[in-house]
Amino acid sequence: MKSLVNKPVPRPVTPLGILAQELEALVQALNKQTLPGEIQQKLDFVSRLASGLDPYLEQCTTSESAALKALADKTAREEWSNRFDKGETVIALEQEMLSGHIEGQTLKMFIYMTKAKRVLEIGMFTGYSALAMASALPADGKLIACEVDAYTAEFGKAAFRESPHGEKIQVEIGPARETLDKLAAAGESFDFVFIDADKAGYVDYFHILLEKNLLAPSGFICVDNTLLQGQPYLSEAERTANGKAIADFNRIVAADQRVEQVLLPVRDGLSIIRRLES
């Protein structure tokens, strides 16, 4: 009889996921106490309200492709902490870094809506978001993905070979700033850019895209993790270094007259930034 290996359950890393977990723990703790019936009902209701949203979004969203599902499953099974301990990855990675079904489908829809043909991704990880976006590109479309870690780059390229859309993706391995400088020197320009990389680098990436004209006129930038577990809108004392970096990034973008933007509560926060025509 075969032994079954269960995929590890991802920890909550979004404001909603953390809220749902905390409410469930609160309900369980208070169930041991005698509470007025109305209070108990309200606690049960808000807990169900929070915990039921993500599963319902999954249910109502077009299913991911077989290639994306296989990539998500393979990413979840990988022992990322062991890879880092053995020196096989240059940074500590975890399965929760995957964009996932809802965000992948959102990005795919954005590519269709904007009719983008040239896409740049800063921070590829195992390639889920790259493959989702590439599936919406026309046959002559191109996506260039920047990834600092060679192990995850090869991980993603193996998945791309299993998809008919993988040939639209070009992976550039190395620090993103170096890749951006190279692309700018070559006169490259992109209709759509997705940033999901080191949070401390977000401000620099944003300025480089605009100042070196890597973002086409009226082009769009989408930025992941701009709610970062709620840290940007909680107190400064509750922020990690990454939380502070995201709070600074959001403030700088909001004050920049070259763009307009909206922050959506998709997964861990997804900002949509449009370059204004001069």
PDB file of C-alpha atoms in Angstrom:
ATOM      1  CA  MET A   1       0.000   0.000   0.000  1.00  0.00           C
ATOM      2  CA  LYS A   2       1.368   3.428  -0.952  1.00  0.00           C
ATOM      3  CA  SER A   3       2.149   5.914   1.767  1.00  0.00           C
ATOM      4  CA  LEU A   4       0.507   9.272   1.223  1.00  0.00           C
ATOM      5  CA  VAL A   5       2.509  12.459   1.703  1.00  0.00           C
ATOM      6  CA  ASN A   6       0.312  15.343   2.764  1.00  0.00           C
ATOM      7  CA  LYS A   7       1.081  18.814   1.553  1.00  0.00           C
ATOM      8  CA  PRO A   8       2.006  21.123   4.435  1.00  0.00           C
ATOM      9  CA  VAL A   9      -0.786  23.473   5.401  1.00  0.00           C
ATOM     10  CA  PRO A  10       0.307  27.055   4.659  1.00  0.00           C
ATOM     11  CA  ARG A  11       0.231  29.443   7.588  1.00  0.00           C
ATOM     12  CA  PRO A  12      -1.994  32.513   7.243  1.00  0.00           C
ATOM     13  CA  VAL A  13       0.002  35.411   5.788  1.00  0.00           C
ATOM     14  CA  THR A  14      -2.750  37.814   4.738  1.00  0.00           C
ATOM     15  CA  PRO A  15      -4.742  40.233   6.906  1.00  0.00           C
ATOM     16  CA  LEU A  16      -7.914  38.194   6.306  1.00  0.00           C
ATOM     17  CA  GLY A  17      -6.223  34.856   6.977  1.00  0.00           C
ATOM     18  CA  ILE A  18      -4.684  36.112  10.209  1.00  0.00           C
ATOM     19  CA  LEU A  19      -8.002  37.674  11.253  1.00  0.00           C
ATOM     20  CA  ALA A  20      -9.872  34.420  10.607  1.00  0.00           C
ATOM     21  CA  GLN A  21      -7.316  32.410  12.598  1.00  0.00           C
ATOM     22  CA  GLU A  22      -7.378  34.827  15.541  1.00  0.00           C
ATOM     23  CA  LEU A  23     -11.187  34.903  15.617  1.00  0.00           C
ATOM     24  CA  GLU A  24     -11.376  31.116  15.521  1.00  0.00           C
ATOM     25  CA  ALA A  25      -8.922  30.883  18.433  1.00  0.00           C
ATOM     26  CA  LEU A  26     -10.949  33.478  20.343  1.00  0.00           C
ATOM     27  CA  VAL A  27     -14.201  31.611  19.771  1.00  0.00           C
ATOM     28  CA  GLN A  28     -12.631  28.339  20.892  1.00  0.00           C
ATOM     29  CA  ALA A  29     -11.246  29.956  24.038  1.00  0.00           C
ATOM     30  CA  LEU A  30     -14.508  31.688  24.942  1.00  0.00           C
ATOM     31  CA  ASN A  31     -16.578  28.584  24.275  1.00  0.00           C
ATOM     32  CA  LYS A  32     -15.152  27.301  27.547  1.00  0.00           C
ATOM     33  CA  GLN A  33     -16.761  30.199  29.369  1.00  0.00           C
ATOM     34  CA  THR A  34     -20.359  31.135  29.963  1.00  0.00           C
ATOM     35  CA  LEU A  35     -21.195  34.099  27.771  1.00  0.00           C
ATOM     36  CA  PRO A  36     -24.497  35.841  27.080  1.00  0.00           C
ATOM     37  CA  GLY A  37     -26.171  34.146  24.115  1.00  0.00           C
ATOM     38  CA  GLU A  38     -26.151  37.290  21.990  1.00  0.00           C
ATOM     39  CA  ILE A  39     -22.393  37.787  22.465  1.00  0.00           C
ATOM     40  CA  GLN A  40     -21.696  34.154  21.607  1.00  0.00           C
ATOM     41  CA  GLN A  41     -23.806  34.409  18.440  1.00  0.00           C
ATOM     42  CA  LYS A  42     -21.982  37.559  17.312  1.00  0.00           C
ATOM     43  CA  LEU A  43     -18.581  35.935  17.885  1.00  0.00           C
ATOM     44  CA  ASP A  44     -19.627  32.871  15.909  1.00  0.00           C
ATOM     45  CA  PHE A  45     -20.962  35.088  13.115  1.00  0.00           C
ATOM     46  CA  VAL A  46     -17.843  37.252  12.696  1.00  0.00           C
ATOM     47  CA  SER A  47     -15.666  34.140  12.798  1.00  0.00           C
ATOM     48  CA  ARG A  48     -17.704  32.493  10.027  1.00  0.00           C
ATOM     49  CA  LEU A  49     -17.755  35.758   8.079  1.00  0.00           C
ATOM     50  CA  ALA A  50     -13.957  35.957   8.096  1.00  0.00           C
ATOM     51  CA  SER A  51     -13.148  32.282   7.583  1.00  0.00           C
ATOM     52  CA  GLY A  52     -15.671  31.723   4.805  1.00  0.00           C
ATOM     53  CA  LEU A  53     -14.557  34.468   2.424  1.00  0.00           C
ATOM     54  CA  ASP A  54     -11.376  32.951   0.962  1.00  0.00           C
ATOM     55  CA  PRO A  55     -12.981  29.527   0.271  1.00  0.00           C
ATOM     56  CA  TYR A  56     -15.929  31.276  -1.384  1.00  0.00           C
ATOM     57  CA  LEU A  57     -13.605  33.344  -3.585  1.00  0.00           C
ATOM     58  CA  GLU A  58     -11.892  30.116  -4.662  1.00  0.00           C
ATOM     59  CA  GLN A  59     -15.255  28.536  -5.433  1.00  0.00           C
ATOM     60  CA  CYS A  60     -16.407  31.486  -7.574  1.00  0.00           C
ATOM     61  CA  THR A  61     -13.156  31.974  -9.504  1.00  0.00           C
ATOM     62  CA  THR A  62     -12.298  30.152 -12.726  1.00  0.00           C
ATOM     63  CA  SER A  63     -10.237  27.076 -11.900  1.00  0.00           C
ATOM     64  CA  GLU A  64      -6.505  27.242 -12.420  1.00  0.00           C
ATOM     65  CA  SER A  65      -5.006  25.364 -15.354  1.00  0.00           C
ATOM     66  CA  ALA A  66      -3.507  21.914 -14.924  1.00  0.00           C
ATOM     67  CA  ALA A  67      -0.014  23.405 -15.354  1.00  0.00           C
ATOM     68  CA  LEU A  68      -0.615  26.024 -12.631  1.00  0.00           C
ATOM     69  CA  LYS A  69      -2.099  23.469 -10.249  1.00  0.00           C
ATOM     70  CA  ALA A  70       0.863  21.143 -10.782  1.00  0.00           C
ATOM     71  CA  LEU A  71       3.272  24.026 -10.117  1.00  0.00           C
ATOM     72  CA  ALA A  72       1.421  25.055  -6.939  1.00  0.00           C
ATOM     73  CA  ASP A  73       1.417  21.454  -5.679  1.00  0.00           C
ATOM     74  CA  LYS A  74       5.117  20.997  -6.434  1.00  0.00           C
ATOM     75  CA  THR A  75       5.944  24.273  -4.680  1.00  0.00           C
ATOM     76  CA  ALA A  76       3.953  23.205  -1.606  1.00  0.00           C
ATOM     77  CA  ARG A  77       5.772  19.862  -1.414  1.00  0.00           C
ATOM     78  CA  GLU A  78       9.253  21.371  -1.660  1.00  0.00           C
ATOM     79  CA  GLU A  79      11.247  21.510   1.591  1.00  0.00           C
ATOM     80  CA  TRP A  80      12.348  25.117   1.232  1.00  0.00           C
ATOM     81  CA  SER A  81      13.964  25.481   4.649  1.00  0.00           C
ATOM     82  CA  ASN A  82      16.192  22.482   3.919  1.00  0.00           C
ATOM     83  CA  ARG A  83      17.233  23.976   0.586  1.00  0.00           C
ATOM     84  CA  PHE A  84      18.363  27.155   2.321  1.00  0.00           C
ATOM     85  CA  ASP A  85      20.128  25.276   5.132  1.00  0.00           C
ATOM     86  CA  LYS A  86      22.073  23.312   2.513  1.00  0.00           C
ATOM     87  CA  GLY A  87      23.034  26.487   0.671  1.00  0.00           C
ATOM     88  CA  GLU A  88      21.016  25.550  -2.416  1.00  0.00           C
ATOM     89  CA  THR A  89      19.025  28.808  -2.319  1.00  0.00           C
ATOM     90  CA  VAL A  90      20.544  32.224  -1.728  1.00  0.00           C
ATOM     91  CA  ILE A  91      17.635  33.416   0.421  1.00  0.00           C
ATOM     92  CA  ALA A  92      15.215  31.765   2.847  1.00  0.00           C
ATOM     93  CA  LEU A  93      12.066  30.804   0.947  1.00  0.00           C
ATOM     94  CA  GLU A  94       8.666  29.383   1.884  1.00  0.00           C
ATOM     95  CA  GLN A  95       5.646  28.045   0.058  1.00  0.00           C
ATOM     96  CA  GLU A  96       3.528  31.013   1.196  1.00  0.00           C
ATOM     97  CA  MET A  97       5.491  33.198  -1.241  1.00  0.00           C
ATOM     98  CA  LEU A  98       3.510  31.662  -4.108  1.00  0.00           C
ATOM     99  CA  SER A  99       0.986  34.090  -5.614  1.00  0.00           C
ATOM    100  CA  GLY A 100      -1.689  31.413  -5.758  1.00  0.00           C
ATOM    101  CA  HIS A 101      -4.976  30.849  -7.540  1.00  0.00           C
ATOM    102  CA  ILE A 102      -6.925  34.057  -6.825  1.00  0.00           C
ATOM    103  CA  GLU A 103      -4.034  36.426  -7.427  1.00  0.00           C
ATOM    104  CA  GLY A 104      -2.850  34.471 -10.444  1.00  0.00           C
ATOM    105  CA  GLN A 105      -6.297  34.693 -12.020  1.00  0.00           C
ATOM    106  CA  THR A 106      -6.468  38.408 -11.153  1.00  0.00           C
ATOM    107  CA  LEU A 107      -3.153  39.085 -12.908  1.00  0.00           C
ATOM    108  CA  LYS A 108      -4.247  36.991 -15.874  1.00  0.00           C
ATOM    109  CA  MET A 109      -7.414  39.093 -16.184  1.00  0.00           C
ATOM    110  CA  PHE A 110      -5.369  42.312 -15.962  1.00  0.00           C
ATOM    111  CA  ILE A 111      -3.219  41.172 -18.898  1.00  0.00           C
ATOM    112  CA  TYR A 112      -6.341  40.493 -20.941  1.00  0.00           C
ATOM    113  CA  MET A 113      -7.939  43.806 -19.916  1.00  0.00           C
ATOM    114  CA  THR A 114      -4.878  45.943 -20.696  1.00  0.00           C
ATOM    115  CA  LYS A 115      -4.062  44.002 -23.886  1.00  0.00           C
ATOM    116  CA  ALA A 116      -0.442  43.966 -22.762  1.00  0.00           C
ATOM    117  CA  LYS A 117       2.110  42.334 -25.046  1.00  0.00           C
ATOM    118  CA  ARG A 118       5.291  43.096 -23.099  1.00  0.00           C
ATOM    119  CA  VAL A 119       5.318  42.115 -19.410  1.00  0.00           C
ATOM    120  CA  LEU A 120       8.063  42.419 -16.803  1.00  0.00           C
ATOM    121  CA  GLU A 121       8.003  40.523 -13.516  1.00  0.00           C
ATOM    122  CA  ILE A 122      10.342  41.528 -10.686  1.00  0.00           C
ATOM    123  CA  GLY A 123      10.559  38.533  -8.348  1.00  0.00           C
ATOM    124  CA  MET A 124       9.454  35.261  -9.946  1.00  0.00           C
ATOM    125  CA  PHE A 125       9.819  32.679  -7.139  1.00  0.00           C
ATOM    126  CA  THR A 126       8.697  29.355  -8.694  1.00  0.00           C
ATOM    127  CA  GLY A 127       6.897  31.012 -11.590  1.00  0.00           C
ATOM    128  CA  TYR A 128       3.184  30.730 -10.754  1.00  0.00           C
ATOM    129  CA  SER A 129       2.334  34.373 -11.476  1.00  0.00           C
ATOM    130  CA  ALA A 130       4.605  34.427 -14.542  1.00  0.00           C
ATOM    131  CA  LEU A 131       2.866  31.410 -16.028  1.00  0.00           C
ATOM    132  CA  ALA A 132      -0.587  32.791 -15.188  1.00  0.00           C
ATOM    133  CA  MET A 133       0.194  36.088 -16.941  1.00  0.00           C
ATOM    134  CA  ALA A 134       1.887  34.387 -19.897  1.00  0.00           C
ATOM    135  CA  SER A 135      -1.271  32.364 -20.510  1.00  0.00           C
ATOM    136  CA  ALA A 136      -3.106  35.645 -21.250  1.00  0.00           C
ATOM    137  CA  LEU A 137      -0.451  37.013 -23.609  1.00  0.00           C
ATOM    138  CA  PRO A 138      -0.927  36.748 -27.370  1.00  0.00           C
ATOM    139  CA  ALA A 139       1.249  34.303 -29.278  1.00  0.00           C
ATOM    140  CA  ASP A 140       3.787  37.039 -30.011  1.00  0.00           C
ATOM    141  CA  GLY A 141       3.745  38.355 -26.424  1.00  0.00           C
ATOM    142  CA  LYS A 142       6.780  38.247 -24.144  1.00  0.00           C
ATOM    143  CA  LEU A 143       7.278  38.116 -20.379  1.00  0.00           C
ATOM    144  CA  ILE A 144      10.685  38.735 -18.831  1.00  0.00           C
ATOM    145  CA  ALA A 145      10.946  37.439 -15.267  1.00  0.00           C
ATOM    146  CA  CYS A 146      13.681  38.611 -12.900  1.00  0.00           C
ATOM    147  CA  GLU A 147      14.700  36.109 -10.223  1.00  0.00           C
ATOM    148  CA  VAL A 148      17.668  36.403  -7.872  1.00  0.00           C
ATOM    149  CA  ASP A 149      17.723  32.730  -6.880  1.00  0.00           C
ATOM    150  CA  ALA A 150      19.041  30.224  -9.425  1.00  0.00           C
ATOM    151  CA  TYR A 151      17.381  27.219  -7.752  1.00  0.00           C
ATOM    152  CA  THR A 152      13.877  28.673  -7.936  1.00  0.00           C
ATOM    153  CA  ALA A 153      14.540  29.961 -11.453  1.00  0.00           C
ATOM    154  CA  GLU A 154      15.292  26.409 -12.619  1.00  0.00           C
ATOM    155  CA  PHE A 155      12.290  25.169 -10.622  1.00  0.00           C
ATOM    156  CA  GLY A 156      10.087  27.559 -12.573  1.00  0.00           C
ATOM    157  CA  LYS A 157      11.654  26.864 -15.956  1.00  0.00           C
ATOM    158  CA  ALA A 158      10.957  23.151 -15.525  1.00  0.00           C
ATOM    159  CA  ALA A 159       7.272  24.000 -15.030  1.00  0.00           C
ATOM    160  CA  PHE A 160       7.261  26.348 -18.014  1.00  0.00           C
ATOM    161  CA  ARG A 161       8.415  23.516 -20.260  1.00  0.00           C
ATOM    162  CA  GLU A 162       5.230  21.620 -19.341  1.00  0.00           C
ATOM    163  CA  SER A 163       2.979  24.442 -20.556  1.00  0.00           C
ATOM    164  CA  PRO A 164       2.342  25.692 -24.102  1.00  0.00           C
ATOM    165  CA  HIS A 165       2.638  29.227 -22.704  1.00  0.00           C
ATOM    166  CA  GLY A 166       6.057  28.684 -21.155  1.00  0.00           C
ATOM    167  CA  GLU A 167       7.867  29.621 -24.361  1.00  0.00           C
ATOM    168  CA  LYS A 168       6.665  33.209 -23.919  1.00  0.00           C
ATOM    169  CA  ILE A 169       8.684  33.518 -20.678  1.00  0.00           C
ATOM    170  CA  GLN A 170      12.342  34.575 -20.513  1.00  0.00           C
ATOM    171  CA  VAL A 171      14.001  34.206 -17.112  1.00  0.00           C
ATOM    172  CA  GLU A 172      16.805  36.550 -16.092  1.00  0.00           C
ATOM    173  CA  ILE A 173      18.781  35.300 -13.072  1.00  0.00           C
ATOM    174  CA  GLY A 174      20.515  37.812 -10.822  1.00  0.00           C
ATOM    175  CA  PRO A 175      19.833  40.904  -8.711  1.00  0.00           C
ATOM    176  CA  ALA A 176      16.803  42.726 -10.104  1.00  0.00           C
ATOM    177  CA  ARG A 177      18.529  46.129 -10.207  1.00  0.00           C
ATOM    178  CA  GLU A 178      21.237  44.735 -12.491  1.00  0.00           C
ATOM    179  CA  THR A 179      18.638  43.190 -14.787  1.00  0.00           C
ATOM    180  CA  LEU A 180      16.621  46.420 -14.874  1.00  0.00           C
ATOM    181  CA  ASP A 181      19.745  48.413 -15.792  1.00  0.00           C
ATOM    182  CA  LYS A 182      20.492  45.958 -18.587  1.00  0.00           C
ATOM    183  CA  LEU A 183      16.940  46.135 -19.918  1.00  0.00           C
ATOM    184  CA  ALA A 184      16.937  49.938 -19.771  1.00  0.00           C
ATOM    185  CA  ALA A 185      20.265  50.113 -21.615  1.00  0.00           C
ATOM    186  CA  ALA A 186      18.757  47.918 -24.323  1.00  0.00           C
ATOM    187  CA  GLY A 187      15.838  50.330 -24.685  1.00  0.00           C
ATOM    188  CA  GLU A 188      13.253  47.834 -23.442  1.00  0.00           C
ATOM    189  CA  SER A 189       9.775  49.034 -22.496  1.00  0.00           C
ATOM    190  CA  PHE A 190       6.881  47.155 -20.876  1.00  0.00           C
ATOM    191  CA  ASP A 191       3.121  47.558 -20.915  1.00  0.00           C
ATOM    192  CA  PHE A 192       2.656  45.804 -17.581  1.00  0.00           C
ATOM    193  CA  VAL A 193       4.990  45.199 -14.634  1.00  0.00           C
ATOM    194  CA  PHE A 194       4.391  42.958 -11.626  1.00  0.00           C
ATOM    195  CA  ILE A 195       6.551  43.493  -8.519  1.00  0.00           C
ATOM    196  CA  ASP A 196       6.740  40.751  -5.904  1.00  0.00           C
ATOM    197  CA  ALA A 197      10.306  40.797  -4.635  1.00  0.00           C
ATOM    198  CA  ASP A 198      12.360  42.067  -1.688  1.00  0.00           C
ATOM    199  CA  LYS A 199      10.209  44.648   0.083  1.00  0.00           C
ATOM    200  CA  ALA A 200      13.142  46.952   0.837  1.00  0.00           C
ATOM    201  CA  GLY A 201      13.712  47.287  -2.902  1.00  0.00           C
ATOM    202  CA  TYR A 202      10.165  48.307  -3.851  1.00  0.00           C
ATOM    203  CA  VAL A 203      10.779  52.075  -3.814  1.00  0.00           C
ATOM    204  CA  ASP A 204      13.904  51.747  -5.956  1.00  0.00           C
ATOM    205  CA  TYR A 205      12.132  49.473  -8.452  1.00  0.00           C
ATOM    206  CA  PHE A 206       9.257  51.936  -8.710  1.00  0.00           C
ATOM    207  CA  HIS A 207      11.562  54.887  -9.428  1.00  0.00           C
ATOM    208  CA  ILE A 208      13.731  52.936 -11.878  1.00  0.00           C
ATOM    209  CA  LEU A 209      10.685  51.835 -13.876  1.00  0.00           C
ATOM    210  CA  LEU A 210       9.519  55.427 -14.277  1.00  0.00           C
ATOM    211  CA  GLU A 211      12.822  57.259 -14.591  1.00  0.00           C
ATOM    212  CA  LYS A 212      14.434  54.831 -17.036  1.00  0.00           C
ATOM    213  CA  ASN A 213      11.215  54.528 -19.059  1.00  0.00           C
ATOM    214  CA  LEU A 214      10.970  50.790 -18.557  1.00  0.00           C
ATOM    215  CA  LEU A 215       7.260  51.369 -18.042  1.00  0.00           C
ATOM    216  CA  ALA A 216       5.533  52.398 -21.257  1.00  0.00           C
ATOM    217  CA  PRO A 217       3.394  55.546 -21.349  1.00  0.00           C
ATOM    218  CA  SER A 218       0.045  54.739 -19.682  1.00  0.00           C
ATOM    219  CA  GLY A 219       1.531  51.399 -18.609  1.00  0.00           C
ATOM    220  CA  PHE A 220       0.532  49.624 -15.408  1.00  0.00           C
ATOM    221  CA  ILE A 221       2.486  48.385 -12.398  1.00  0.00           C
ATOM    222  CA  CYS A 222       0.959  45.829 -10.043  1.00  0.00           C
ATOM    223  CA  VAL A 223       2.635  45.424  -6.672  1.00  0.00           C
ATOM    224  CA  ASP A 224       2.104  42.496  -4.312  1.00  0.00           C
ATOM    225  CA  ASN A 225       2.054  42.463  -0.490  1.00  0.00           C
ATOM    226  CA  THR A 226       1.108  46.121  -0.117  1.00  0.00           C
ATOM    227  CA  LEU A 227      -1.021  45.257   2.931  1.00  0.00           C
ATOM    228  CA  LEU A 228       1.664  42.892   4.346  1.00  0.00           C
ATOM    229  CA  GLN A 229      -0.318  41.138   7.068  1.00  0.00           C
ATOM    230  CA  GLY A 230      -1.907  44.451   8.057  1.00  0.00           C
ATOM    231  CA  GLN A 231       1.360  45.947   9.260  1.00  0.00           C
ATOM    232  CA  PRO A 232       1.248  49.172   7.183  1.00  0.00           C
ATOM    233  CA  TYR A 233      -1.962  50.324   8.888  1.00  0.00           C
ATOM    234  CA  LEU A 234      -1.235  48.977  12.369  1.00  0.00           C
ATOM    235  CA  SER A 235       1.000  50.809  14.807  1.00  0.00           C
ATOM    236  CA  GLU A 236       4.666  51.369  13.984  1.00  0.00           C
ATOM    237  CA  ALA A 237       5.608  49.239  16.993  1.00  0.00           C
ATOM    238  CA  GLU A 238       3.913  46.252  15.320  1.00  0.00           C
ATOM    239  CA  ARG A 239       5.851  46.587  12.057  1.00  0.00           C
ATOM    240  CA  THR A 240       8.762  44.441  10.990  1.00  0.00           C
ATOM    241  CA  ALA A 241      11.444  45.857   8.697  1.00  0.00           C
ATOM    242  CA  ASN A 242       9.387  44.629   5.746  1.00  0.00           C
ATOM    243  CA  GLY A 243       6.249  46.199   7.203  1.00  0.00           C
ATOM    244  CA  LYS A 244       8.025  49.546   7.455  1.00  0.00           C
ATOM    245  CA  ALA A 245       9.333  49.217   3.898  1.00  0.00           C
ATOM    246  CA  ILE A 246       5.826  48.601   2.573  1.00  0.00           C
ATOM    247  CA  ALA A 247       4.352  51.486   4.597  1.00  0.00           C
ATOM    248  CA  ASP A 248       7.047  53.776   3.159  1.00  0.00           C
ATOM    249  CA  PHE A 249       6.423  52.490  -0.363  1.00  0.00           C
ATOM    250  CA  ASN A 250       2.662  53.057  -0.132  1.00  0.00           C
ATOM    251  CA  ARG A 251       3.203  56.590   1.172  1.00  0.00           C
ATOM    252  CA  ILE A 252       5.707  57.456  -1.580  1.00  0.00           C
ATOM    253  CA  VAL A 253       3.482  56.113  -4.366  1.00  0.00           C
ATOM    254  CA  ALA A 254       0.434  57.961  -3.007  1.00  0.00           C
ATOM    255  CA  ALA A 255       2.372  61.244  -3.101  1.00  0.00           C
ATOM    256  CA  ASP A 256       3.873  60.762  -6.591  1.00  0.00           C
ATOM    257  CA  GLN A 257       2.189  62.997  -9.169  1.00  0.00           C
ATOM    258  CA  ARG A 258       3.420  60.863 -12.074  1.00  0.00           C
ATOM    259  CA  VAL A 259       0.971  58.067 -11.280  1.00  0.00           C
ATOM    260  CA  GLU A 260      -2.471  57.240  -9.989  1.00  0.00           C
ATOM    261  CA  GLN A 261      -3.168  54.119  -7.967  1.00  0.00           C
ATOM    262  CA  VAL A 262      -5.589  51.970  -6.019  1.00  0.00           C
ATOM    263  CA  LEU A 263      -4.799  49.414  -3.317  1.00  0.00           C
ATOM    264  CA  LEU A 264      -7.008  46.314  -3.464  1.00  0.00           C
ATOM    265  CA  PRO A 265      -7.463  43.881  -0.539  1.00  0.00           C
ATOM    266  CA  VAL A 266      -6.623  40.900  -2.737  1.00  0.00           C
ATOM    267  CA  ARG A 267      -4.684  38.281  -0.796  1.00  0.00           C
ATOM    268  CA  ASP A 268      -1.934  40.273   1.003  1.00  0.00           C
ATOM    269  CA  GLY A 269      -2.703  43.534  -0.786  1.00  0.00           C
ATOM    270  CA  LEU A 270      -2.361  44.264  -4.499  1.00  0.00           C
ATOM    271  CA  SER A 271      -1.683  47.813  -5.680  1.00  0.00           C
ATOM    272  CA  ILE A 272      -2.513  48.849  -9.228  1.00  0.00           C
ATOM    273  CA  ILE A 273      -0.480  51.839 -10.410  1.00  0.00           C
ATOM    274  CA  ARG A 274      -1.031  53.624 -13.725  1.00  0.00           C
ATOM    275  CA  ARG A 275       1.561  55.865 -15.297  1.00  0.00           C
ATOM    276  CA  LEU A 276      -0.008  59.165 -16.262  1.00  0.00           C
ATOM    277  CA  GLU A 277       0.695  60.635 -19.650  1.00  0.00           C
ATOM    278  CA  SER A 278       2.891  63.719 -19.415  1.00  0.00           C
TER     279      SER A 278
END
